[in-house]
Coordinates of C-alpha atoms in Angstrom, one line a residue:
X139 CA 29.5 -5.6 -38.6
X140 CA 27.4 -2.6 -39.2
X141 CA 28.9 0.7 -40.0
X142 CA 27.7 4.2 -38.1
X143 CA 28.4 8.0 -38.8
X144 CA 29.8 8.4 -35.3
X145 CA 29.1 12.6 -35.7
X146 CA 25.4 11.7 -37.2
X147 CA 24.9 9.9 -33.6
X148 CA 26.4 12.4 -31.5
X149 CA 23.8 15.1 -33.2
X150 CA 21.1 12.5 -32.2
X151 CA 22.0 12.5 -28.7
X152 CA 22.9 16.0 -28.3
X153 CA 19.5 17.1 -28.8
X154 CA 18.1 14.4 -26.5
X155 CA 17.3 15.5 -22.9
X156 CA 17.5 12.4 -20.8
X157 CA 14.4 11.5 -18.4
X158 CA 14.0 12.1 -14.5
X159 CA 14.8 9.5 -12.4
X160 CA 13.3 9.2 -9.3
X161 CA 15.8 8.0 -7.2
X162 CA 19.4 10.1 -7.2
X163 CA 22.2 8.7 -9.0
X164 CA 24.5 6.9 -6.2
X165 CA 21.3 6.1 -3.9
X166 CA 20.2 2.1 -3.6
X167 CA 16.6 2.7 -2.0
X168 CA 14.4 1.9 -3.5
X169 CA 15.7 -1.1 -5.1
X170 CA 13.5 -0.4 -8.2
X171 CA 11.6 2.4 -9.5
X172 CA 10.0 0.5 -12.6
X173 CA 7.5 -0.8 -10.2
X174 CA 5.9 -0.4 -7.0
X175 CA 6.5 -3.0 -4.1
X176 CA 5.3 -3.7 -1.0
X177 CA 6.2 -6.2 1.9
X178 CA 9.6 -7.3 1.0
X179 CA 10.8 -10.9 1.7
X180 CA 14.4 -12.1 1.0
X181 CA 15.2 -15.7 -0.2
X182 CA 19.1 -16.5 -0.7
X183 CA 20.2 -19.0 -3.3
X184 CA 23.1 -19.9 -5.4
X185 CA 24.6 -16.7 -4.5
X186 CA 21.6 -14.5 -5.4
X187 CA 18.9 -13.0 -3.1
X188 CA 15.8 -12.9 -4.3
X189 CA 12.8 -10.1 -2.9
X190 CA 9.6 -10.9 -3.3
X191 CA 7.0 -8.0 -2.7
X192 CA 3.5 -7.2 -2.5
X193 CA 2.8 -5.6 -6.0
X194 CA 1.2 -2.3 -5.1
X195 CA -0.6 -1.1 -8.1
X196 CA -2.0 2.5 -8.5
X197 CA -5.8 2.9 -8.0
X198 CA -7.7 5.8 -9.8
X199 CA -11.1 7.0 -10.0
X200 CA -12.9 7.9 -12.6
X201 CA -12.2 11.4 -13.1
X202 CA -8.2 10.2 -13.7
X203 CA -7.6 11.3 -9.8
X204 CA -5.1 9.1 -7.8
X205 CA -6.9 7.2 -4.8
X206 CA -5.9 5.9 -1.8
X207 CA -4.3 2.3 -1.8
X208 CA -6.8 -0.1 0.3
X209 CA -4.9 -3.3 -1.5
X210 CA -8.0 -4.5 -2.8
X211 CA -6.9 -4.8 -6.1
X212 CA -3.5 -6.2 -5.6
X213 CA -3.5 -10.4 -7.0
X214 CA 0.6 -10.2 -8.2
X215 CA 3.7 -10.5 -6.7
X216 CA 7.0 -8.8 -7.6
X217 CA 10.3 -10.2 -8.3
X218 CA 13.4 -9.4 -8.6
X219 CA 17.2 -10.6 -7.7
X220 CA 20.7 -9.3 -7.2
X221 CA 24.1 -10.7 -6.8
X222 CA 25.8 -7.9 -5.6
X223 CA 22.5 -6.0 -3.9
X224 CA 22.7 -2.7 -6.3
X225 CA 21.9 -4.2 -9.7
X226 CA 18.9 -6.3 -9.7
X227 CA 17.6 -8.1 -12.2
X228 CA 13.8 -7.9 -12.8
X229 CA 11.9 -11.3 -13.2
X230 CA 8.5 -10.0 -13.6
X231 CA 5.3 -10.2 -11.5
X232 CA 3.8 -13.6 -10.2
X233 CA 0.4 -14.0 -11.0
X234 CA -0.6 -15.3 -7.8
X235 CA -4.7 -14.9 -7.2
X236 CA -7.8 -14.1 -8.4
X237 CA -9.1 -16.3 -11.8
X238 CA -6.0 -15.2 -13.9
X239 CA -3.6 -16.0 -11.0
X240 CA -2.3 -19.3 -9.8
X241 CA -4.6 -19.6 -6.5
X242 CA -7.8 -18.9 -8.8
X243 CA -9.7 -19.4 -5.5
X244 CA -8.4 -16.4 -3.9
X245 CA -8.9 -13.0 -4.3
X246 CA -5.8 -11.0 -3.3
X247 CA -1.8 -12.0 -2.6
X248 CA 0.0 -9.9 0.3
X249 CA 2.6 -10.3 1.9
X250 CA 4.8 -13.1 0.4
X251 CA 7.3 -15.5 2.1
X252 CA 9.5 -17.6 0.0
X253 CA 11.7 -20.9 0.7
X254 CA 13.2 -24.0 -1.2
X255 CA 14.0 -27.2 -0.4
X256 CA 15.2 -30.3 -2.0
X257 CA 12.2 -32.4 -2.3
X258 CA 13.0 -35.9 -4.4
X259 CA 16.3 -35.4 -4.7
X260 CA 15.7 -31.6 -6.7
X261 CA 14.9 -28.2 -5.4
X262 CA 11.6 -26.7 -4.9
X263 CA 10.7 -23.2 -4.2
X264 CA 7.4 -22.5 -2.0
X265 CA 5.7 -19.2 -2.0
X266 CA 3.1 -18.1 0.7
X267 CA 0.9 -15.1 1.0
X268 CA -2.0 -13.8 2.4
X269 CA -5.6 -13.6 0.7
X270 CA -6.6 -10.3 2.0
X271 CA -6.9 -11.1 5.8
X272 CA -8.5 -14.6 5.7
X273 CA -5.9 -17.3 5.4
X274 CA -2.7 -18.5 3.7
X275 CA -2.3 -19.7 0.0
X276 CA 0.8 -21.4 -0.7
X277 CA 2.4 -22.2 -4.8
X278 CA 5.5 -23.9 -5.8
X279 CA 7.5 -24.2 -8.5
X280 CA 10.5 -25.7 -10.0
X281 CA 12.5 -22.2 -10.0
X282 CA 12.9 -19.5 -7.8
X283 CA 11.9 -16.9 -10.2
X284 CA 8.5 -19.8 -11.4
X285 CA 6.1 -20.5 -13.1
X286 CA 4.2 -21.3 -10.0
X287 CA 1.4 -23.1 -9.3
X288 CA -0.8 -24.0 -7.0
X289 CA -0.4 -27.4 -5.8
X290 CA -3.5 -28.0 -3.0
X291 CA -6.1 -25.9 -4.9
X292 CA -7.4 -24.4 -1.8
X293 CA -6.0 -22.6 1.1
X294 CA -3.0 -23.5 4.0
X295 CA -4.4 -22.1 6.5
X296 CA -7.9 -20.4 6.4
X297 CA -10.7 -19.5 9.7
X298 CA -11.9 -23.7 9.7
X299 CA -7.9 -24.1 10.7
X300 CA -7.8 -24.9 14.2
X301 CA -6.9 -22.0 16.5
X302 CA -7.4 -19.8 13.8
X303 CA -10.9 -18.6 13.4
X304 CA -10.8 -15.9 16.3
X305 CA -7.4 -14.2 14.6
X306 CA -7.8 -11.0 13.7
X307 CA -6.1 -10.4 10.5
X308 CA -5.1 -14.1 9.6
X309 CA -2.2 -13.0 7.4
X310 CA 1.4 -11.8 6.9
X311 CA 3.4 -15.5 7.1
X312 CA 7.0 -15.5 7.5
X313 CA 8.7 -19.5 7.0
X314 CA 11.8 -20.6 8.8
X315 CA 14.0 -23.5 7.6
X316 CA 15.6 -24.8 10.6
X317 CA 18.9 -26.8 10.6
X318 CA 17.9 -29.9 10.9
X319 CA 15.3 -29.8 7.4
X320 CA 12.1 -28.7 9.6
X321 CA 10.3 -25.8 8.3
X322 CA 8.0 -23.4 10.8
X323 CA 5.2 -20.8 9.6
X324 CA 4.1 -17.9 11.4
X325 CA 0.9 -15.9 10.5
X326 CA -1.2 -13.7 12.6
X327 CA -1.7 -10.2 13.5
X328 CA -4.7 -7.6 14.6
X329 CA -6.3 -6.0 17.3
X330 CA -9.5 -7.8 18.5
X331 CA -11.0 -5.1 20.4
X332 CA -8.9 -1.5 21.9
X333 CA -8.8 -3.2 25.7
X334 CA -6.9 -6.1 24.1
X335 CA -4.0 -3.6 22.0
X336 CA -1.2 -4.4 25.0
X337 CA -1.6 -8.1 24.0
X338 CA -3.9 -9.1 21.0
X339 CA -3.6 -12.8 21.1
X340 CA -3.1 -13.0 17.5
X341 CA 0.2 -14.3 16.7
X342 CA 0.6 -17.6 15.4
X343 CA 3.0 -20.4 14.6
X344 CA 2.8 -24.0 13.1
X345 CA 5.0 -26.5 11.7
X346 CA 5.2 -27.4 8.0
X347 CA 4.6 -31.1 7.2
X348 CA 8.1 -32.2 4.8
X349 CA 6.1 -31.7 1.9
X350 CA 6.2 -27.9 2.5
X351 CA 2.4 -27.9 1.8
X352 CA 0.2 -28.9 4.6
X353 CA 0.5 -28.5 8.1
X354 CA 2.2 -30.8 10.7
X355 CA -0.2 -29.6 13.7
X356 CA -2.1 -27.6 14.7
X357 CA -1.3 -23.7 14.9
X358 CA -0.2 -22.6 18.3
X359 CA -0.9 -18.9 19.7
X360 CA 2.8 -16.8 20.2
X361 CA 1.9 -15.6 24.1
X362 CA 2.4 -11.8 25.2
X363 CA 3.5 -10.4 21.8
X364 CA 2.7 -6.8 23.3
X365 CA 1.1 -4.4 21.4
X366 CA 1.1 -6.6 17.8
X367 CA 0.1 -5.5 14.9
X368 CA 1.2 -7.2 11.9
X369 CA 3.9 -8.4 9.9
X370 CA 5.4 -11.8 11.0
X371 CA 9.5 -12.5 10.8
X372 CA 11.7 -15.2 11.9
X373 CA 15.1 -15.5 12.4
X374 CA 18.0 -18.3 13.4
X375 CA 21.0 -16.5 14.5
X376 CA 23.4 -17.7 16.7
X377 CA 21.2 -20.8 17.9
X378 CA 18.5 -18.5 19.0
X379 CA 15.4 -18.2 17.2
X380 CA 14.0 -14.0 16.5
X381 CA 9.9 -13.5 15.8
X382 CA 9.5 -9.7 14.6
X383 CA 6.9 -8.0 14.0
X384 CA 5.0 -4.6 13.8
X385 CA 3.9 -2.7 16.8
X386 CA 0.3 -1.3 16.4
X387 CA -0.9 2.1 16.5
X388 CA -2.3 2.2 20.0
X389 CA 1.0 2.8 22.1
X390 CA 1.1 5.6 24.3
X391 CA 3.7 7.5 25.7
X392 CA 3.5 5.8 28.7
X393 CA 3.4 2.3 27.0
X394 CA 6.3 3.2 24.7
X395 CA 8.8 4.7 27.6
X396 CA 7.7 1.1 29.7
X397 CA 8.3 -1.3 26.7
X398 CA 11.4 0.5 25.2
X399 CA 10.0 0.6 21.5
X400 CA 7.3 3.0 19.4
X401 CA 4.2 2.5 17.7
X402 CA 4.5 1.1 14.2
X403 CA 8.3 -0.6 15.1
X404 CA 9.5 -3.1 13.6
X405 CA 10.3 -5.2 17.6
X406 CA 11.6 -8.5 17.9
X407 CA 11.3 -11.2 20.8
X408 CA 13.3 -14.5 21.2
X409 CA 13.5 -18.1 22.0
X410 CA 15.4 -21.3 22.2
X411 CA 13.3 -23.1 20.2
X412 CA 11.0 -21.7 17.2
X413 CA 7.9 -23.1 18.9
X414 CA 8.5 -20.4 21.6
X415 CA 7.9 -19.3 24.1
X416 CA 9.6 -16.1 22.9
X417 CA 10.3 -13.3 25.5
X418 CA 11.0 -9.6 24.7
X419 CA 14.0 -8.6 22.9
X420 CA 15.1 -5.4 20.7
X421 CA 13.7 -2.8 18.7
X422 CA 15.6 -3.0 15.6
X423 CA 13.5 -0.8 12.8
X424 CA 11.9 2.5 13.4
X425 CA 8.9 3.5 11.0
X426 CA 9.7 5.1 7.7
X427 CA 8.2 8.1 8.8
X428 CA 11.3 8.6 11.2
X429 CA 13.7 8.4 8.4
X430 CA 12.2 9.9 5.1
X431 CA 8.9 12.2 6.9
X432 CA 6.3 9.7 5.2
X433 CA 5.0 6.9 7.7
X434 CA 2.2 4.2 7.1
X435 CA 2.7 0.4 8.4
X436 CA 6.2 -1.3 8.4
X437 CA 7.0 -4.0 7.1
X438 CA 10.3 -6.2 7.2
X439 CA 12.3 -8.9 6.2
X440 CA 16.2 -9.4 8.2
X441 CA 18.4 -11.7 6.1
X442 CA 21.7 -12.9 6.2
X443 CA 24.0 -12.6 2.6
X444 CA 27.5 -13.0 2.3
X445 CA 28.7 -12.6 6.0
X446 CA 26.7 -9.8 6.8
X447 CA 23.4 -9.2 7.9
X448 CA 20.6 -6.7 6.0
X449 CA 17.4 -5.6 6.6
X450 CA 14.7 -5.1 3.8
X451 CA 11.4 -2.8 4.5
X452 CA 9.3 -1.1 2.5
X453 CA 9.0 2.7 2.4
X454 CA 7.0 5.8 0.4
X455 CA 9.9 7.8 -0.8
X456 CA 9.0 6.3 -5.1
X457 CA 5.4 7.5 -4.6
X458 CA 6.4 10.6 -2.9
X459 CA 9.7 11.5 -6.1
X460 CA 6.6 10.5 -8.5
X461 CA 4.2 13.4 -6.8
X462 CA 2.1 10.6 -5.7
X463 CA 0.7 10.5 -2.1
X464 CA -1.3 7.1 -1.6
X465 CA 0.2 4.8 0.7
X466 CA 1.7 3.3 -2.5
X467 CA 5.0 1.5 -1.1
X468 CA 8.4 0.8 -2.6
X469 CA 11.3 -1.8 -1.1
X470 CA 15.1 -0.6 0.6
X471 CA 17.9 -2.2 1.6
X472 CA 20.0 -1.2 5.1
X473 CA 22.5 -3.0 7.1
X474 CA 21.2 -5.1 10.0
X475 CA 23.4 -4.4 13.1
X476 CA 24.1 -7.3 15.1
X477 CA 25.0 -6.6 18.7
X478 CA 25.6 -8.8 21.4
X479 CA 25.0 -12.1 18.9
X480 CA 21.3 -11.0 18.1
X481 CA 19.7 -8.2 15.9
X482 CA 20.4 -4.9 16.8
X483 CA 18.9 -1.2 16.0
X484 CA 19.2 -0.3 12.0
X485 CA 18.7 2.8 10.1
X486 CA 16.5 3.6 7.1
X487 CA 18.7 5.7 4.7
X488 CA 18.3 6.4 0.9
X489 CA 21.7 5.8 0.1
X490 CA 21.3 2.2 0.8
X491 CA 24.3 -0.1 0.7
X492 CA 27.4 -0.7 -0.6
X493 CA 28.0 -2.9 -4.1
X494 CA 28.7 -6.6 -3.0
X495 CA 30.9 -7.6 -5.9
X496 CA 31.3 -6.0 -9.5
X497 CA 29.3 -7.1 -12.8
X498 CA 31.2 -9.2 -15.1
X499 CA 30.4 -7.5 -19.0
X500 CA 31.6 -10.1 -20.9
X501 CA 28.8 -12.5 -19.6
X502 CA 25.5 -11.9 -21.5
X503 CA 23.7 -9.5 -19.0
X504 CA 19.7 -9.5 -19.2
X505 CA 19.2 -5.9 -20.0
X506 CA 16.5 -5.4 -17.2
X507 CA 19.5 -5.8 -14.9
X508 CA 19.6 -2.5 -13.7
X509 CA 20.5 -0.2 -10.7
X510 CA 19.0 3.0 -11.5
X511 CA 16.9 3.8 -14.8
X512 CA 14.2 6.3 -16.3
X513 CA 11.4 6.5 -19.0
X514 CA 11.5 2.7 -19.1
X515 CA 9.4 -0.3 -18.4
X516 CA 10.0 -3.9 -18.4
X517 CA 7.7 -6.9 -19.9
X518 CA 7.0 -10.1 -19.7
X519 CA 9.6 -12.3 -22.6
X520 CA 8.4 -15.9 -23.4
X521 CA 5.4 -17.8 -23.3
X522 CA 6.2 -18.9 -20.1
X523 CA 6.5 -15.8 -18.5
X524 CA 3.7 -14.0 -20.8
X525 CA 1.4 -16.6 -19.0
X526 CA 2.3 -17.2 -15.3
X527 CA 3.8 -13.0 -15.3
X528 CA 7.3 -14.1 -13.8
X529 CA 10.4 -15.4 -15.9
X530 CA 12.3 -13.5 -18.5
X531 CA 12.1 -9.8 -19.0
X532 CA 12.4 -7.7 -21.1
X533 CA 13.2 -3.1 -21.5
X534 CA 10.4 -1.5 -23.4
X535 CA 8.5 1.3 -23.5
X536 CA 11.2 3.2 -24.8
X537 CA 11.3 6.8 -25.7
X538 CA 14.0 9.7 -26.2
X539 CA 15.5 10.3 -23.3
X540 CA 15.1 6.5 -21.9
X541 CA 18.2 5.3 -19.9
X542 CA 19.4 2.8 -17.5
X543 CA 22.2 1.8 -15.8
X544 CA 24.1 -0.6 -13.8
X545 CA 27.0 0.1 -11.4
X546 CA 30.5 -1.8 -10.3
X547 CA 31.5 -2.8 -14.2
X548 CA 34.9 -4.2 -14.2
X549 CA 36.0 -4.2 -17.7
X550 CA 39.5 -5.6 -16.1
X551 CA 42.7 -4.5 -18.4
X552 CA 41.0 -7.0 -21.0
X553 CA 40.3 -4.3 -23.8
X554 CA 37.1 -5.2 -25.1
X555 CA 36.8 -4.5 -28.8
X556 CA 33.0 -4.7 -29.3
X557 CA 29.4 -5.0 -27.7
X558 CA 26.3 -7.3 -28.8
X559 CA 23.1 -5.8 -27.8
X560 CA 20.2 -8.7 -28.4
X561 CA 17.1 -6.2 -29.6
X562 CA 13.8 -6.6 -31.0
X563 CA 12.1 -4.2 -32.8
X564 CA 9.4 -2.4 -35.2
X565 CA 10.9 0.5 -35.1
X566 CA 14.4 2.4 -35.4
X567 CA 16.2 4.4 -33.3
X568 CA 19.8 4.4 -30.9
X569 CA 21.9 3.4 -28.1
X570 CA 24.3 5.7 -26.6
X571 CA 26.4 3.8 -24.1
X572 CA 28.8 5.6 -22.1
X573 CA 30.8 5.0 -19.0
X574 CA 30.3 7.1 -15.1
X575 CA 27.2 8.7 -16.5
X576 CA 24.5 9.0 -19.5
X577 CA 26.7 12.3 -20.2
X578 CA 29.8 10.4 -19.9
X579 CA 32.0 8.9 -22.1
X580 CA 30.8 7.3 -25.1
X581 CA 32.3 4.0 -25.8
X582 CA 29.8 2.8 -28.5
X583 CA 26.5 3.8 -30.8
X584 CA 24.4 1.2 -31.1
X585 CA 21.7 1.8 -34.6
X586 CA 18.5 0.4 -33.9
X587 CA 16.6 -0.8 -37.3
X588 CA 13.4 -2.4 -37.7
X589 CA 13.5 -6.1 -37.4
X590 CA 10.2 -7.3 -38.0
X591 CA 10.3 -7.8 -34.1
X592 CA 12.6 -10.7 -34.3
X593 CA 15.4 -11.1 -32.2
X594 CA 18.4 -9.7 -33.5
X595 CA 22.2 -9.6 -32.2
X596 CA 24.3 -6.2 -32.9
X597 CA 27.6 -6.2 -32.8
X598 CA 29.1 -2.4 -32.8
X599 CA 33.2 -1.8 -32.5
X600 CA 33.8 0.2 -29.5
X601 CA 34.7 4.2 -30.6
X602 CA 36.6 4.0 -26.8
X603 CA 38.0 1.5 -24.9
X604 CA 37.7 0.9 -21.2
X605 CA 39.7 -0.3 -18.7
X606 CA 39.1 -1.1 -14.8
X607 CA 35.5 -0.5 -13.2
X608 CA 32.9 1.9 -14.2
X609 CA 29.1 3.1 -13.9
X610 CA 27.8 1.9 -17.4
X611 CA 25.1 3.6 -19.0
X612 CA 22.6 3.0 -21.9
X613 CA 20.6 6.4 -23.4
X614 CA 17.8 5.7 -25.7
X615 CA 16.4 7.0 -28.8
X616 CA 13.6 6.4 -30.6
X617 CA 10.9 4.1 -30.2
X618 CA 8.8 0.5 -31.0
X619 CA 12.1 -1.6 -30.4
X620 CA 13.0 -3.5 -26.8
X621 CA 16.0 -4.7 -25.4
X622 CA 17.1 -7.9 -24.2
X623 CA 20.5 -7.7 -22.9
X624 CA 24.2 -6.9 -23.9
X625 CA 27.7 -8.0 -23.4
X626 CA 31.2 -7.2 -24.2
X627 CA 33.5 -9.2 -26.7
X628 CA 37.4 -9.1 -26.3

């Protein structure tokens, strides 16, 4: 075990002012701040849901000046997990399209859906997005969080599909995985022309062969989807069957007081049978610009996780703490109200929602676990996930003043005695890790010497011991080192 000059560290630390977050301590929206993400679509599994998002990535000119986001660039996918829905692991950024991505033939990925299902006697994970506004690509993999692939080398759906060259924007799927082992996509949104904005005609929805690759059928149009605009959702709850989607931009007054919902909405229809026909239902999502003064589209994903029901959206309010303003979109968290047995009007709040279950420190915790952090970044950590962009992670980029933190620790009345933090560096610096704050309590100081950038454990005996749950914190200083995660020993 090494030895530290506990008063050395504290004179370290004392002179260190931490970095701004841009999301308050306590608040759970945006689910990250590391990253930009767009789109956000929920996948449950073995007790984790995982978001998958449209990877938003600032656009500048030439002169250094921020531009507007027209999601040209964007070929990557975001992902990231949580147990408990306030610390979320970060598993990196799928290369999806364009020549370094996995469908090479394609030139953007928005809007992602995931699903699994046991193909073979194993599970398999499918991943579907849109290539700018000209079809669907779908890649699968052995593991929620990848390496995917792409297993037809071409498009899903494209304009040569049937009943699919006249859609507008031929885009945004959303999968359903019925009870009985079918699976349903729905794509589609657009207006054709402004005398066709009550009722577009661009809503689609096709079954999935039981490969979860091609297409069993041909697409079928949703009818009377008033005023679509984008953004495809689908829902079994209670034996009925919800397709969501955005309202466009061409509502008036009039149109809104007779349908009972406002332009860019997030509106929902139903039906007996996921085929349709759907009839009109609930509003259930204002736009952002209701709840945090910055609006744009609205996009959602409503998902059910331990008992209760949630709603995941994307909103501005990272870009607008960063001093950004370019339609450059981050993902929340709210609860879903269910009324009546179907989905019911939610709220779009900062705070976010409440902590699911507590964090268990004496498992080894990836260290880009995190619920709030600042002057960070994360990398890819493995060859694996070096080459396809999602897999292991990794902290880096650290500076003084670097911290994160994760929420709901329950150290129990065990008494740990010591941490291991798994670090990899060229460089030296500390560690500070405290309880309920990164000016809390310190429990340990964690040196940081170069390694040669080999992975190294540190063990440190605890200078305070804690007992019951806490807010744990990790405050950094110095720089060239990374970190890979930590645990508790008792």
């Amino acid at each position: 075990m090494q030895v530290i000059e506990t008063h050395t560290m504290e004179e370290i630390f004392e002179r260190i002012k931490p970095c701004e977050a841009f999301k308050m301590q306590g608040n759970h929206n945006p689910v990250m701040t590391q990253r930009f993400g767009a789109d956000p679509y929920a996948l449950v599994y073995d007790g984790r849901v995982y978001l998958y998002m449209t990877g938003d990535d600032p656009m500048y000119d030439e002169n250094g000046k921020l531009k507007e986001n027209t999601y040209g660039n964007i070929n990557k996918i975001n992902v990231v997990s949580s147990q408990d829905l306030v610390n979320w692991t970060d598993h990196g950024t799928v290369y999806a399209a364009s020549e370094s991505g996995a469908a090479k033939w394609g030139a953007n990925s928005w809007a992602p859906a995931a699903t699994y299902k046991k193909i073979d006697g194993k599970d398999r994970f499918f991943l579907y997005f849109a290539n700018n506004g000209n079809g669907i690509a779908v890649l699968s993999a052995d593991s929620p969080v990848g390496p995917f692939i792409d297993p037809i080398n071409g498009p899903l759906i494209s304009r040569k599909t049937p009943n699919c060259a006249e859609v507008t924007w031929l885009f945004d799927p959303a999968v359903l995985m019925d009870d009985d082992g079918s699976a349903y996509l729905y794509v589609g949104g657009g207006v054709p022309s402004p005398d066709k904005a009550s009722n577009p005609g661009t809503a689609r929805v096709v079954k999935l062969a039981n490969d979860m690759i091609s297409l069993d059928g041909d697409p079928q149009p949703i009818e009377n989807v008033a005023f679509l605009f984008e953004d495809s959702g689908i829902n079994k709850i209670n034996d009925k069957y919800y397709y969501s989607y955005c309202s466009n931009f061409s509502m008036t007054r009039e149109d809104e007081e007779k349908h009972g919902f406002e332009q860019g909405e997030i509106v929902t229809l139903v039906s007996d049978s996921p085929m349709g026909p759907f009839k009109p239902y609930r509003p259930v999502l204002k736009n952002p610009e209701f709840f945090f003064g910055l609006g744009g589209n609205n996009h959602h994903c409503m998902f059910e996780f331990k008992n209760q029901w949630y709603i995941t959206y994307h909103s501005r309010i990272l870009e607008e703490a960063m001093g950004m303003n370019g339609g450059y979109r981050s993902t929340n968290i709210d609860i879903l109200d269910i009324k009546d047995g179907g989905p019911s009007v939610s709220k779009g709040t900062r705070e976010g929602v409440k902590q699911l279950s507590y964090l268990n420190p004496y498992d080894e915790v990836k260290a880009v676990t995190m619920s709030n952090s600042a002057g960070i970044n994360t990398v890819q950590y493995g060859d694996d996930a070096v080459l396809s962009g999602s897999g292991d992670m990794i902290v880096s980029v650290i500076k003084d003043g670097s911290w994160l933190s994760v929420e709901g620790v329950d150290f129990g009345d065990e008494k740990p005695f010591e941490i291991c933090m798994k670090i990899k560096s060229s460089g030296e610096g500390a560690i500070r890790v405290s309880i309920d704050g990164y000016d809390g309590q310190a429990i340990a100081y964690v040196p940081v010497e170069a390694s040669g950038n080999e992975d190294e454990d540190i063990f440190i005996a605890l200078e305070y011991v804690p007992e019951g749950v806490h807010d744990l914190y990790f405050t950094f200083a110095g720089s060239d080192y990374e970190v890979i995660s930590w645990r508790f020993l008792k």
